[in-house]
XYZ file of C-alpha atoms in Angstrom:
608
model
C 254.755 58.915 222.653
C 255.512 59.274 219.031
C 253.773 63.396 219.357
C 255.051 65.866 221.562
C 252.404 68.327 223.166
C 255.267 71.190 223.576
C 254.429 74.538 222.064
C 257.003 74.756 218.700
C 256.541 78.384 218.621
C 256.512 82.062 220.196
C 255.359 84.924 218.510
C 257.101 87.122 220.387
C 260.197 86.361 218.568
C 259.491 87.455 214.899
C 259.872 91.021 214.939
C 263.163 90.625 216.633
C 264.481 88.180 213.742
C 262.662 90.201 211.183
C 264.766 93.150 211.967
C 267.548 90.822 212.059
C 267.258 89.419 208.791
C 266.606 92.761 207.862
C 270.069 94.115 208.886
C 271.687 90.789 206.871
C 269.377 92.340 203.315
C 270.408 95.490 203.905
C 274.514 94.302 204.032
C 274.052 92.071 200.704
C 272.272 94.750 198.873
C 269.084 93.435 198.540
C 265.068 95.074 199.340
C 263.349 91.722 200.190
C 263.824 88.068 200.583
C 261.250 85.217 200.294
C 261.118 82.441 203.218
C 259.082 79.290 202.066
C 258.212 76.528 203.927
C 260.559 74.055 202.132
C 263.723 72.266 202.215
C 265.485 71.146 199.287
C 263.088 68.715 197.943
C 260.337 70.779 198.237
C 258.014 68.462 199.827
C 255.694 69.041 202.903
C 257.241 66.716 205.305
C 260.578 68.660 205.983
C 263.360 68.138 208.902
C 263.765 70.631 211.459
C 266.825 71.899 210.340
C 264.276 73.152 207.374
C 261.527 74.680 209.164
C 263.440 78.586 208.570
C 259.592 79.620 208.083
C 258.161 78.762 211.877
C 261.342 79.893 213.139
C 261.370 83.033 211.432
C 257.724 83.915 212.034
C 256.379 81.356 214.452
C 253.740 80.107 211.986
C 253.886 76.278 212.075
C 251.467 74.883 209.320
C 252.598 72.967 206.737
C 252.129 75.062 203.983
C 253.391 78.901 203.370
C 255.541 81.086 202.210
C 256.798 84.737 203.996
C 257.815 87.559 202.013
C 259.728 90.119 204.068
C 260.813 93.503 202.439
C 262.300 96.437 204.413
C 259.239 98.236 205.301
C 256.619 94.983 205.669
C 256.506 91.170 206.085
C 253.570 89.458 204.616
C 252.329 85.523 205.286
C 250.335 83.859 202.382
C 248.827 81.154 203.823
C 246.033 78.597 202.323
C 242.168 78.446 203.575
C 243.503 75.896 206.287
C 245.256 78.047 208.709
C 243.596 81.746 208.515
C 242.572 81.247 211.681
C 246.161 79.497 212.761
C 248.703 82.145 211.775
C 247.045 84.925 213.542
C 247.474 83.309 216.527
C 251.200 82.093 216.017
C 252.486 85.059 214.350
C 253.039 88.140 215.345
C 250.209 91.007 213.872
C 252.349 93.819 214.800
C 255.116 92.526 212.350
C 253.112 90.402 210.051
C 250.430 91.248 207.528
C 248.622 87.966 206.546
C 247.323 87.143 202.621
C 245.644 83.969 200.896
C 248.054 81.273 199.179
C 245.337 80.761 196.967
C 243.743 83.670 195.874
C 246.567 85.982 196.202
C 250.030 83.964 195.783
C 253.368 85.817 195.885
C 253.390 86.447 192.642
C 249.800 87.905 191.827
C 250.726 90.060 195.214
C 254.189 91.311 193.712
C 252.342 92.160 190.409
C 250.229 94.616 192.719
C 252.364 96.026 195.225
C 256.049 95.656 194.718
C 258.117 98.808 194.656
C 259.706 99.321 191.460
C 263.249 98.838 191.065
C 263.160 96.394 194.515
C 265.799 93.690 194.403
C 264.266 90.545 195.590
C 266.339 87.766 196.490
C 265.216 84.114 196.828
C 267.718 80.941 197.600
C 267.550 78.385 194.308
C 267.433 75.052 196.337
C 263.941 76.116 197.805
C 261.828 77.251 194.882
C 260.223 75.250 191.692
C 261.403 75.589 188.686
C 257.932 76.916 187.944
C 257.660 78.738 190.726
C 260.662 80.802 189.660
C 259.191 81.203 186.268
C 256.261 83.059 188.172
C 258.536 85.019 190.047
C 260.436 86.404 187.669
C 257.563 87.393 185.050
C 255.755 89.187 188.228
C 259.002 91.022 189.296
C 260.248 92.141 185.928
C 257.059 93.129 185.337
C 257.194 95.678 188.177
C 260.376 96.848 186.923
C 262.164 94.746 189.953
C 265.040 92.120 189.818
C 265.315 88.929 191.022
C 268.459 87.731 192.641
C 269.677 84.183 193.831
C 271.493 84.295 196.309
C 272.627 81.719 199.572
C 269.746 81.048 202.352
C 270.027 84.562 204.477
C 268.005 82.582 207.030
C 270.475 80.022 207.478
C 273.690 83.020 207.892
C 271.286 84.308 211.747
C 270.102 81.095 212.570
C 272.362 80.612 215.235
C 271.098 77.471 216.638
C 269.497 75.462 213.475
C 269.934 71.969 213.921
C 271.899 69.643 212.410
C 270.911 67.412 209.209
C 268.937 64.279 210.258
C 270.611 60.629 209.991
C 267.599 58.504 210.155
C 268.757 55.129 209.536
C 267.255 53.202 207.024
C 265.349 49.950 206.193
C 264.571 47.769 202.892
C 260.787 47.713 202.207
C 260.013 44.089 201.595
C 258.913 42.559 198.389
C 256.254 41.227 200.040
C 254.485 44.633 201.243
C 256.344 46.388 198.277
C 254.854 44.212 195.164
C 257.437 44.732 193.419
C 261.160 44.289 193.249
C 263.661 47.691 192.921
C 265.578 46.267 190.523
C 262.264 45.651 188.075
C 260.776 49.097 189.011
C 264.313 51.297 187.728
C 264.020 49.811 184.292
C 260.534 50.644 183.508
C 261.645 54.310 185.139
C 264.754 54.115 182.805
C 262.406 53.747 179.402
C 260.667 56.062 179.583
C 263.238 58.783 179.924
C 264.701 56.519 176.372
C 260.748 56.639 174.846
C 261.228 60.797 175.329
C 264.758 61.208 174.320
C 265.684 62.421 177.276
C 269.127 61.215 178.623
C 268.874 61.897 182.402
C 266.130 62.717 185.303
C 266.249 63.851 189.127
C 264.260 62.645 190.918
C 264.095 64.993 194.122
C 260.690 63.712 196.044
C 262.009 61.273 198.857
C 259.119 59.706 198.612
C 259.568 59.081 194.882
C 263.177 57.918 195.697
C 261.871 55.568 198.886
C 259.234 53.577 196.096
C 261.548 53.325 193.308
C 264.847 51.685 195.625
C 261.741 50.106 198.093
C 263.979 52.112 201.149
C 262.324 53.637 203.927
C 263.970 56.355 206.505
C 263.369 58.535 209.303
C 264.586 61.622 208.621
C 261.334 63.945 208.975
C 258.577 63.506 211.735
C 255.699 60.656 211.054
C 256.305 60.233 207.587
C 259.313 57.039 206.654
C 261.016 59.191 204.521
C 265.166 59.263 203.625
C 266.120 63.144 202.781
C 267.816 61.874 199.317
C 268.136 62.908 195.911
C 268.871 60.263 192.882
C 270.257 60.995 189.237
C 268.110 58.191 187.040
C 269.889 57.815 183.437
C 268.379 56.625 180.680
C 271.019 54.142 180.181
C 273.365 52.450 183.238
C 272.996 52.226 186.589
C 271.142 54.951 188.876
C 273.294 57.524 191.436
C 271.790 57.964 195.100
C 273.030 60.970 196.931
C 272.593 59.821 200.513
C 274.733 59.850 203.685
C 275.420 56.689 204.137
C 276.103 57.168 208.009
C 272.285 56.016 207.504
C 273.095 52.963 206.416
C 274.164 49.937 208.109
C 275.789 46.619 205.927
C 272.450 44.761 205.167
C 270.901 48.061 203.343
C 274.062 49.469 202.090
C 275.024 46.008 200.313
C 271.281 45.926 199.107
C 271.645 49.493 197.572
C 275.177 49.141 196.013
C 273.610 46.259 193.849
C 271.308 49.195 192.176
C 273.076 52.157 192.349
C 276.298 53.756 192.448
C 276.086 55.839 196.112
C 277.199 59.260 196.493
C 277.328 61.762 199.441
C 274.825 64.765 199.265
C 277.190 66.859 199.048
C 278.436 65.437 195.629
C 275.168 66.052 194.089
C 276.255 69.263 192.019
C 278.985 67.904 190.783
C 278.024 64.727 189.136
C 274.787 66.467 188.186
C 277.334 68.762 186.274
C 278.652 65.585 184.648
C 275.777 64.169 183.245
C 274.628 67.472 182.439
C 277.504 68.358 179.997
C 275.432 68.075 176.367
C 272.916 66.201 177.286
C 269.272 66.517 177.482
C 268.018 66.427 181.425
C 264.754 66.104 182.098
C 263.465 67.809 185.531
C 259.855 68.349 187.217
C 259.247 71.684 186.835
C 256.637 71.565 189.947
C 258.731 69.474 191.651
C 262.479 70.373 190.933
C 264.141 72.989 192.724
C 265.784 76.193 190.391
C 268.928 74.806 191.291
C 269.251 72.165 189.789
C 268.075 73.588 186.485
C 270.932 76.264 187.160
C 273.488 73.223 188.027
C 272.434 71.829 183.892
C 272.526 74.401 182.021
C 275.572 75.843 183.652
C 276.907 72.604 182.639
C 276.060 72.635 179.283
C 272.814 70.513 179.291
C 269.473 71.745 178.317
C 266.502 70.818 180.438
C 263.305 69.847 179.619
C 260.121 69.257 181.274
C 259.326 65.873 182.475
C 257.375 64.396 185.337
C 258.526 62.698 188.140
C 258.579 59.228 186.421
C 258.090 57.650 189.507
C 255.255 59.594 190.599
C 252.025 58.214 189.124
C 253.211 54.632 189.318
C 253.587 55.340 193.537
C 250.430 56.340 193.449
C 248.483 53.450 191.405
C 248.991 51.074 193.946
C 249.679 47.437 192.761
C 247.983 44.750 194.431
C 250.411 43.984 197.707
C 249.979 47.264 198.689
C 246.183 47.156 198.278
C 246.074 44.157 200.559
C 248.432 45.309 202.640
C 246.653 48.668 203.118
C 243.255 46.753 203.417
C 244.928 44.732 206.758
C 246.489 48.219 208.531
C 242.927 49.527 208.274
C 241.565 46.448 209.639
C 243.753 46.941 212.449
C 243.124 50.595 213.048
C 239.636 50.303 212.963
C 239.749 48.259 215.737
C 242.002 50.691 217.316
C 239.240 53.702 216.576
C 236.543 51.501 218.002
C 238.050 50.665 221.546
C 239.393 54.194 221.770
C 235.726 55.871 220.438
C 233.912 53.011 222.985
C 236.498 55.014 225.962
C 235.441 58.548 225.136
C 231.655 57.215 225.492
C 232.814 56.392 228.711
C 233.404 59.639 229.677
C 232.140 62.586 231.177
C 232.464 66.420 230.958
C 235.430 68.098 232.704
C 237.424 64.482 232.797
C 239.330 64.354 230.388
C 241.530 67.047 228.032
C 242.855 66.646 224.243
C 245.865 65.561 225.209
C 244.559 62.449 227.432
C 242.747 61.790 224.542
C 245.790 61.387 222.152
C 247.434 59.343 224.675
C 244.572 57.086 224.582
C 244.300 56.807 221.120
C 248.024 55.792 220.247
C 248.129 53.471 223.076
C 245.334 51.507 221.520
C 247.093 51.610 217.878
C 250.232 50.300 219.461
C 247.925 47.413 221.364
C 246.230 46.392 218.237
C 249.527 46.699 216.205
C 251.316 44.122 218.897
C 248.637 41.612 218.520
C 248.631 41.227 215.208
C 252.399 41.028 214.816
C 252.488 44.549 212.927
C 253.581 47.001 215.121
C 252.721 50.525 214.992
C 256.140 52.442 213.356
C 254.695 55.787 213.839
C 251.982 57.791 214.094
C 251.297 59.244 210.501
C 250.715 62.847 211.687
C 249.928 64.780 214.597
C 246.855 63.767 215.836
C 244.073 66.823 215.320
C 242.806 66.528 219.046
C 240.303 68.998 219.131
C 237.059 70.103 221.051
C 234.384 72.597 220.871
C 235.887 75.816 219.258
C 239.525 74.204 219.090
C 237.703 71.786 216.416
C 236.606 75.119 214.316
C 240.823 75.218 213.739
C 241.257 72.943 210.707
C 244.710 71.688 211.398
C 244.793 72.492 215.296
C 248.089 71.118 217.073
C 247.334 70.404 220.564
C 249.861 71.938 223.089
C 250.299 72.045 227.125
C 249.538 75.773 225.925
C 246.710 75.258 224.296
C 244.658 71.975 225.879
C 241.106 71.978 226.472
C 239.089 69.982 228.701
C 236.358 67.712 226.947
C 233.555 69.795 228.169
C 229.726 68.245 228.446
C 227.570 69.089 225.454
C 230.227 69.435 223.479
C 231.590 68.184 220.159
C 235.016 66.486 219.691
C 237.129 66.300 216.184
C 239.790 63.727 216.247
C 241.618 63.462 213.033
C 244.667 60.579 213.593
C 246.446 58.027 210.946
C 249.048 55.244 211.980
C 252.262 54.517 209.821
C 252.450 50.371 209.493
C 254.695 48.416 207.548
C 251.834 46.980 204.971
C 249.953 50.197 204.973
C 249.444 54.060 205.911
C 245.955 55.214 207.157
C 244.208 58.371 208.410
C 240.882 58.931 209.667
C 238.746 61.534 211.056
C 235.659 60.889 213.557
C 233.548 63.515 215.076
C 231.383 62.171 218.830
C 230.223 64.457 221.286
C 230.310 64.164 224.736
C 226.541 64.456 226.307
C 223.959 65.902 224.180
C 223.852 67.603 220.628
C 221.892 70.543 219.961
C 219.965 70.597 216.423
C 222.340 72.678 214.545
C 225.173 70.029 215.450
C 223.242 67.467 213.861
C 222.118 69.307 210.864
C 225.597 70.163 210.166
C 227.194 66.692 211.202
C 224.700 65.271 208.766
C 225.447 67.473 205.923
C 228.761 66.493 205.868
C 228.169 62.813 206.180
C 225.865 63.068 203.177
C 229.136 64.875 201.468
C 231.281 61.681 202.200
C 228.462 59.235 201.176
C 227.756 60.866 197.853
C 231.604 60.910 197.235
C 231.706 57.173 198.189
C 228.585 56.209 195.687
C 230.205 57.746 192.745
C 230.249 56.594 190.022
C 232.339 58.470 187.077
C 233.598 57.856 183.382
C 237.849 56.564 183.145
C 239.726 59.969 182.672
C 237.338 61.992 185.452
C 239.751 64.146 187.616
C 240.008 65.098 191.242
C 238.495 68.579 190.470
C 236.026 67.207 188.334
C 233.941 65.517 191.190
C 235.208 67.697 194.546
C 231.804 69.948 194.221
C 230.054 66.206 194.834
C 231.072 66.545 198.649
C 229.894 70.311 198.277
C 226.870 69.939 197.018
C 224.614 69.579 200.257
C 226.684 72.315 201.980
C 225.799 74.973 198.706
C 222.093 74.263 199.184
C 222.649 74.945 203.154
C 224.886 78.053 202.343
C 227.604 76.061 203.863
C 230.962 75.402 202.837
C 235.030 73.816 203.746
C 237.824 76.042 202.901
C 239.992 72.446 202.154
C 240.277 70.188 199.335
C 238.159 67.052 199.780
C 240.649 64.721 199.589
C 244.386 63.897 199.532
C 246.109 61.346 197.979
C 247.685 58.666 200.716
C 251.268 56.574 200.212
C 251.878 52.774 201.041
C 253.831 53.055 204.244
C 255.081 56.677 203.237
C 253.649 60.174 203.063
C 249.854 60.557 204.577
C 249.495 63.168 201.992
C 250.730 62.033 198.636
C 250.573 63.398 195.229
C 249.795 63.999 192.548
C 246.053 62.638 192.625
C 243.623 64.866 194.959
C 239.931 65.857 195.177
C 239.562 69.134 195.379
C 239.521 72.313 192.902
C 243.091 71.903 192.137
C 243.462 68.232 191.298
C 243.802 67.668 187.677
C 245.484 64.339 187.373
C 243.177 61.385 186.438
C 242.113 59.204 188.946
C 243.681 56.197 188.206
C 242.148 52.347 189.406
C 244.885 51.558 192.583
C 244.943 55.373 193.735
C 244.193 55.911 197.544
C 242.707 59.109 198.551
C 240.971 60.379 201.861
C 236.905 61.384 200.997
C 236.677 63.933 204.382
C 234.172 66.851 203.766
C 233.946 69.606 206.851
C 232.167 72.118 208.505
C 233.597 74.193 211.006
C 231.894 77.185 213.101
C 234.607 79.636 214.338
C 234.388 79.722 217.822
C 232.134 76.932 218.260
C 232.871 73.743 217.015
C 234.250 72.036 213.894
C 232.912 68.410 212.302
C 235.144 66.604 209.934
C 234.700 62.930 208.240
C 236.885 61.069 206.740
C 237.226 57.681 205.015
C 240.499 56.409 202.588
C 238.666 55.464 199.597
C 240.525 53.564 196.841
C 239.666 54.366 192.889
C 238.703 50.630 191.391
C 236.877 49.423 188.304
C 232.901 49.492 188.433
C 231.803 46.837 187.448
C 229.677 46.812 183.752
C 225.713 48.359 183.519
C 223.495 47.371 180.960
C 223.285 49.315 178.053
C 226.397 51.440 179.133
C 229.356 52.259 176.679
C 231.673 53.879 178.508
C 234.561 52.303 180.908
C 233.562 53.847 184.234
C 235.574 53.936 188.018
C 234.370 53.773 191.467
C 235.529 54.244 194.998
C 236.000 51.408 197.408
C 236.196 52.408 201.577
C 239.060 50.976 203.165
C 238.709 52.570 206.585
C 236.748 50.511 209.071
C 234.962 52.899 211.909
C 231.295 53.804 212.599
C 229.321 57.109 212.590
C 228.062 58.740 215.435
C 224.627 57.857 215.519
C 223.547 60.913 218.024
C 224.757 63.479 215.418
C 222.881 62.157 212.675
C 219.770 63.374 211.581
C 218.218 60.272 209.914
C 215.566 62.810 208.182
C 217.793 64.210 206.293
C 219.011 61.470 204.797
C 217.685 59.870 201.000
C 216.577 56.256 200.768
C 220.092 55.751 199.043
C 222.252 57.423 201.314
C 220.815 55.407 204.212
C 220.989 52.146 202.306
C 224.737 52.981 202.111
C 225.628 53.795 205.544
C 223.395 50.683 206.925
C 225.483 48.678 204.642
C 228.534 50.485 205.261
C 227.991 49.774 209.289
C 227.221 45.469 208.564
C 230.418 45.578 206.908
C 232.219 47.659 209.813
C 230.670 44.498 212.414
C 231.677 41.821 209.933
C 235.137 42.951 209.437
C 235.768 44.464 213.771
C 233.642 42.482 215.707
C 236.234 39.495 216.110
C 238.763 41.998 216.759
C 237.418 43.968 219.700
C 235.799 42.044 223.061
C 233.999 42.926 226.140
C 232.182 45.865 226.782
C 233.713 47.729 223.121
C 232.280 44.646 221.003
C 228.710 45.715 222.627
C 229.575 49.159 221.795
C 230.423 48.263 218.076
C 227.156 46.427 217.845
C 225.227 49.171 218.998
C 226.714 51.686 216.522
C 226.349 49.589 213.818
C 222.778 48.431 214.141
C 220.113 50.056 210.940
C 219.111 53.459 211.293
C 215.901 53.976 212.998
C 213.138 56.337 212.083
């Protein structure tokens, strides 16, 4: 199994490392000390050697940030996991506060103590998030203080770095060659006048040198950082114990390589007057502390790499448009079992063994194996579904009970493409509220998938699209709409998003998940989701204005018991009729026996 069902965390254990940690502030001097949930690229997907913030507080989601002072600790997570950390970390120890609405800095304006001395360690904060620091603790009459990981110094056991090994991406699922894709990087950094770049996003560094690793859970990632000059060849900071001859004779043809641990100092190198440009929401403090103790002066710059990841060219399109093919057949045989099945017979964790056994089966055939799952799978049913990014445990399985709904939210990691769906199916019968609020939120990812919207329209722009049938129900989802998805790297990939907080464009060749919720605390949670890619529309009479749409990559039906075909428009039935031919057409050849009956059934017009 590529997911383990063992509990990662106990509760129990974070007032005894608080006080701990405490002891070590006290000895350096200092009133409080910030514990994100980052490693040194300061990306979700870190190694466990990274995860200081679960161990500290036994909080496991994938964003947060713990601010411990000598007299209170404080969480700030995001809308996803209020429900989570109060049942992973401790209450007696931990007070608990929204990422969003009341970050670490808005919080320190209000409540820190003057004259505190708060430390943070440079390699796991943003440039800007420093900035924001700083301006909230000086503003309190407080001090900020670098200082080394005080984590790290009572973490007896931490693991070791990881040594995934790595693999060459192939031209053919790649579209592009690594040695074409560092010169267009190159001029632009020439264009700005800038004379160096970072870049520190392994997934940014995995697309530009078309590498893949295995150094963080589900996600083919190699922990690396790479200096990208404006003129000569690139340095990659990598341990090379990763690499084997093939890959390290590929890389030394585009790069000079370097161990991690030389980063600082050749950074200090190219630094000396020159003009270095970093990602100030992406670039760790740091480094900017490494340049200009160096001499250099940094300026702001984007990850170059970043925006032409995400426009995917047209090898990755196809290639993506195959995985999905595959995985929908996948979804279908394993959706066809759990209509097999009963109440009381089978528990969330059967149910993710099912699922990945069919991904690996259709991967096989096809000659594509499954390389991973692409994240946990979200296993959950009845009120375990209400818990937005629930991990299943041995702790915490539930039974598939009769009458019941079931959220399964699951994505597969494939050479030629990354996917992630979510279907909701109950087991028995639904009650009227399940279908009203299933319904709603299909209508959410139908509207989204209709769209139609004018070049330049942002992620934040068209998120209240997915809302808009909840608002008139008085109904809402405490998540963004959608994330942006990689080409055989991260499920969640930036920088394009829908959702209140995605300002960059939506560019033609960007994937992105369209998944609207609802989720009743204690009762049940329903979640949809389709990858969607941004394309051209095509030209409308009398129109003057270059316009985008979406087109649906993932293959799967609907449940048709949960939908309420009443509350559907003419338009949004049209779609999802024509959305289900296309899901026959494209599966039926690929599933037999009593599934391929199954698929037929689901996919037949709606009725009524």
């Amino acid at each position: 199994m590529f997911q383990s069902f063992e509990s990662l965390t106990d509760p129990s254990q974070g007032r005894e490392r608080v006080a701990k940690l405490r002891r070590l502030m006290q000895e350096r001097g200092v009133d409080g000390f910030l514990v994100p949930r980052a490693d040194e690229h300061q990306g979700e997907y870190v190694p466990p050697r990274a995860e200081r913030l679960q161990w500290l507080t036994g909080f496991t989601g994938s964003a947060g940030i713990a601010l411990i002072l000598k007299n209170s600790a404080v969480i700030f997570v995001d809308g996803r996991y209020t429900l989570q950390v109060r049942n992973q970390a401790d209450p007696q120890t931990f007070t608990y506060e929204s990422l969003v609405d009341a970050p670490p800095p808005v919080w320190i304006e209000q409540n820190l103590e003057r004259g505190t001395r708060l430390a943070f360690e440079p390699w796991l904060h943003t440039v800007a998030e420093v900035r924001a620091l700083r301006q909230a603790v000086e503003q309190r009459g407080a001090s900020l203080i670098a200082v080394d990981n005080l984590v790290d110094l009572i973490w007896d056991d931490q693991p070791e770095p990881p040594l995934g090994r790595i693999a060459i991406q192939p031209e053919a699922y790649a579209g592009e060659l690594a040695k074409d894709k560092l010169p267009r990087l190159a001029a632009r950094m020439h264009d700005t006048n800038i004379d160096a770049t970072v870049l520190t996003d392994p997934s940014s560094v995995a697309w530009a040198f078309n590498i893949r690793g295995s150094d963080v859970l589900h996600t083919p990632l190699a922990l690396s950082f790479a200096i990208l000059p404006a003129q000569g060849l690139p340095q990659l900071f990598i341990d090379e114990r990763k690499l084997d001859i093939e890959t390290r004779a590929y890389l030394t043809q585009l790069c000079d390589l370097h161990a991690p641990a030389d980063l600082e100092a050749a950074l200090g190198r190219v630094a000396k007057d020159a003009i270095v440009g970093l990602d100030f929401v992406l670039a760790a403090e740091k480094l900017r502390l490494i340049v200009e103790d160096n001499g250099g002066r940094v300026v702001p710059l984007s990850d170059p790499a970043r925006l032409p990841r995400a426009t995917k060219n047209a090898a990755e399109l196809e290639g993506s448009r195959a995985a999905h093919r595959r995985d929908g057949a996948a979804m279908v045989n394993f959706l066809h079992w759990v209509s097999q099945q009963q109440g009381g017979t089978v528990d969330e964790i059967t149910t993710v063994e099912k699922l990945e056994a069919f991904r690996r089966t259709a991967g096989d055939e096809a000659q594509m194996p499954l390389r991973d799952i692409s994240f946990d799978t979200i296993s959950g049913s009845g009120p375990n579904g209400a818990l937005m990014h629930y991990r299943v445990t041995r702790k915490t399985n539930r039974v598939l009970a009769q009458n019941e709904l079931y959220l399964v939210d699951s994505g597969a990691q494939y050479q030629d493409g990354t996917t992630d769906i979510t279907r909701t199916t109950i087991i028995g019968t639904p009650n009227d509220d399940m279908k009203r609020h299933y319904t709603i939120v299909l209508k959410g990812l139908i509207n989204i998938s209709l769209l139609r919207f004018p070049a330049g329209t942002r992620g934040c722009d068209i998120d209240a699209v997915a809302r808009v049938n909840h608002w008139k129900a008085g109904l809402d989802f405490a998540h963004g709409t959608g994330h942006g998805v990689g080409s055989y790297l991260a499920v969640h990939e930036g920088p394009q998003r829908i959702a209140k907080t995605g300002t960059e464009k939506l560019l033609p060749g960007m994937i992105l998940s369209n998944e609207p919720g609802y989720y009743k605390p204690g009762s049940y949670g329903i979640r949809l989701e389709n990858l969607i890619v941004v394309e051209h529309a095509a030209d409308v009479d009398g129109g003057d204005i270059p316009m985008h749409s979406f087109e649906t990559l993932t293959l799967c039906p609907f449940e048709r018991q949960l939908i309420d075909v009443n509350l559907l428009s003419p338009e949004e039935r049209d779609w999802l009729d024509t959305y289900h031919a296309w899901v026959q057409r494209e599966l039926g050849s690929l599933v037999s026996g009593d599934a391929a009956t199954w698929l037929i059934e689901k996919t037949q017009p709606l009725e009524g």
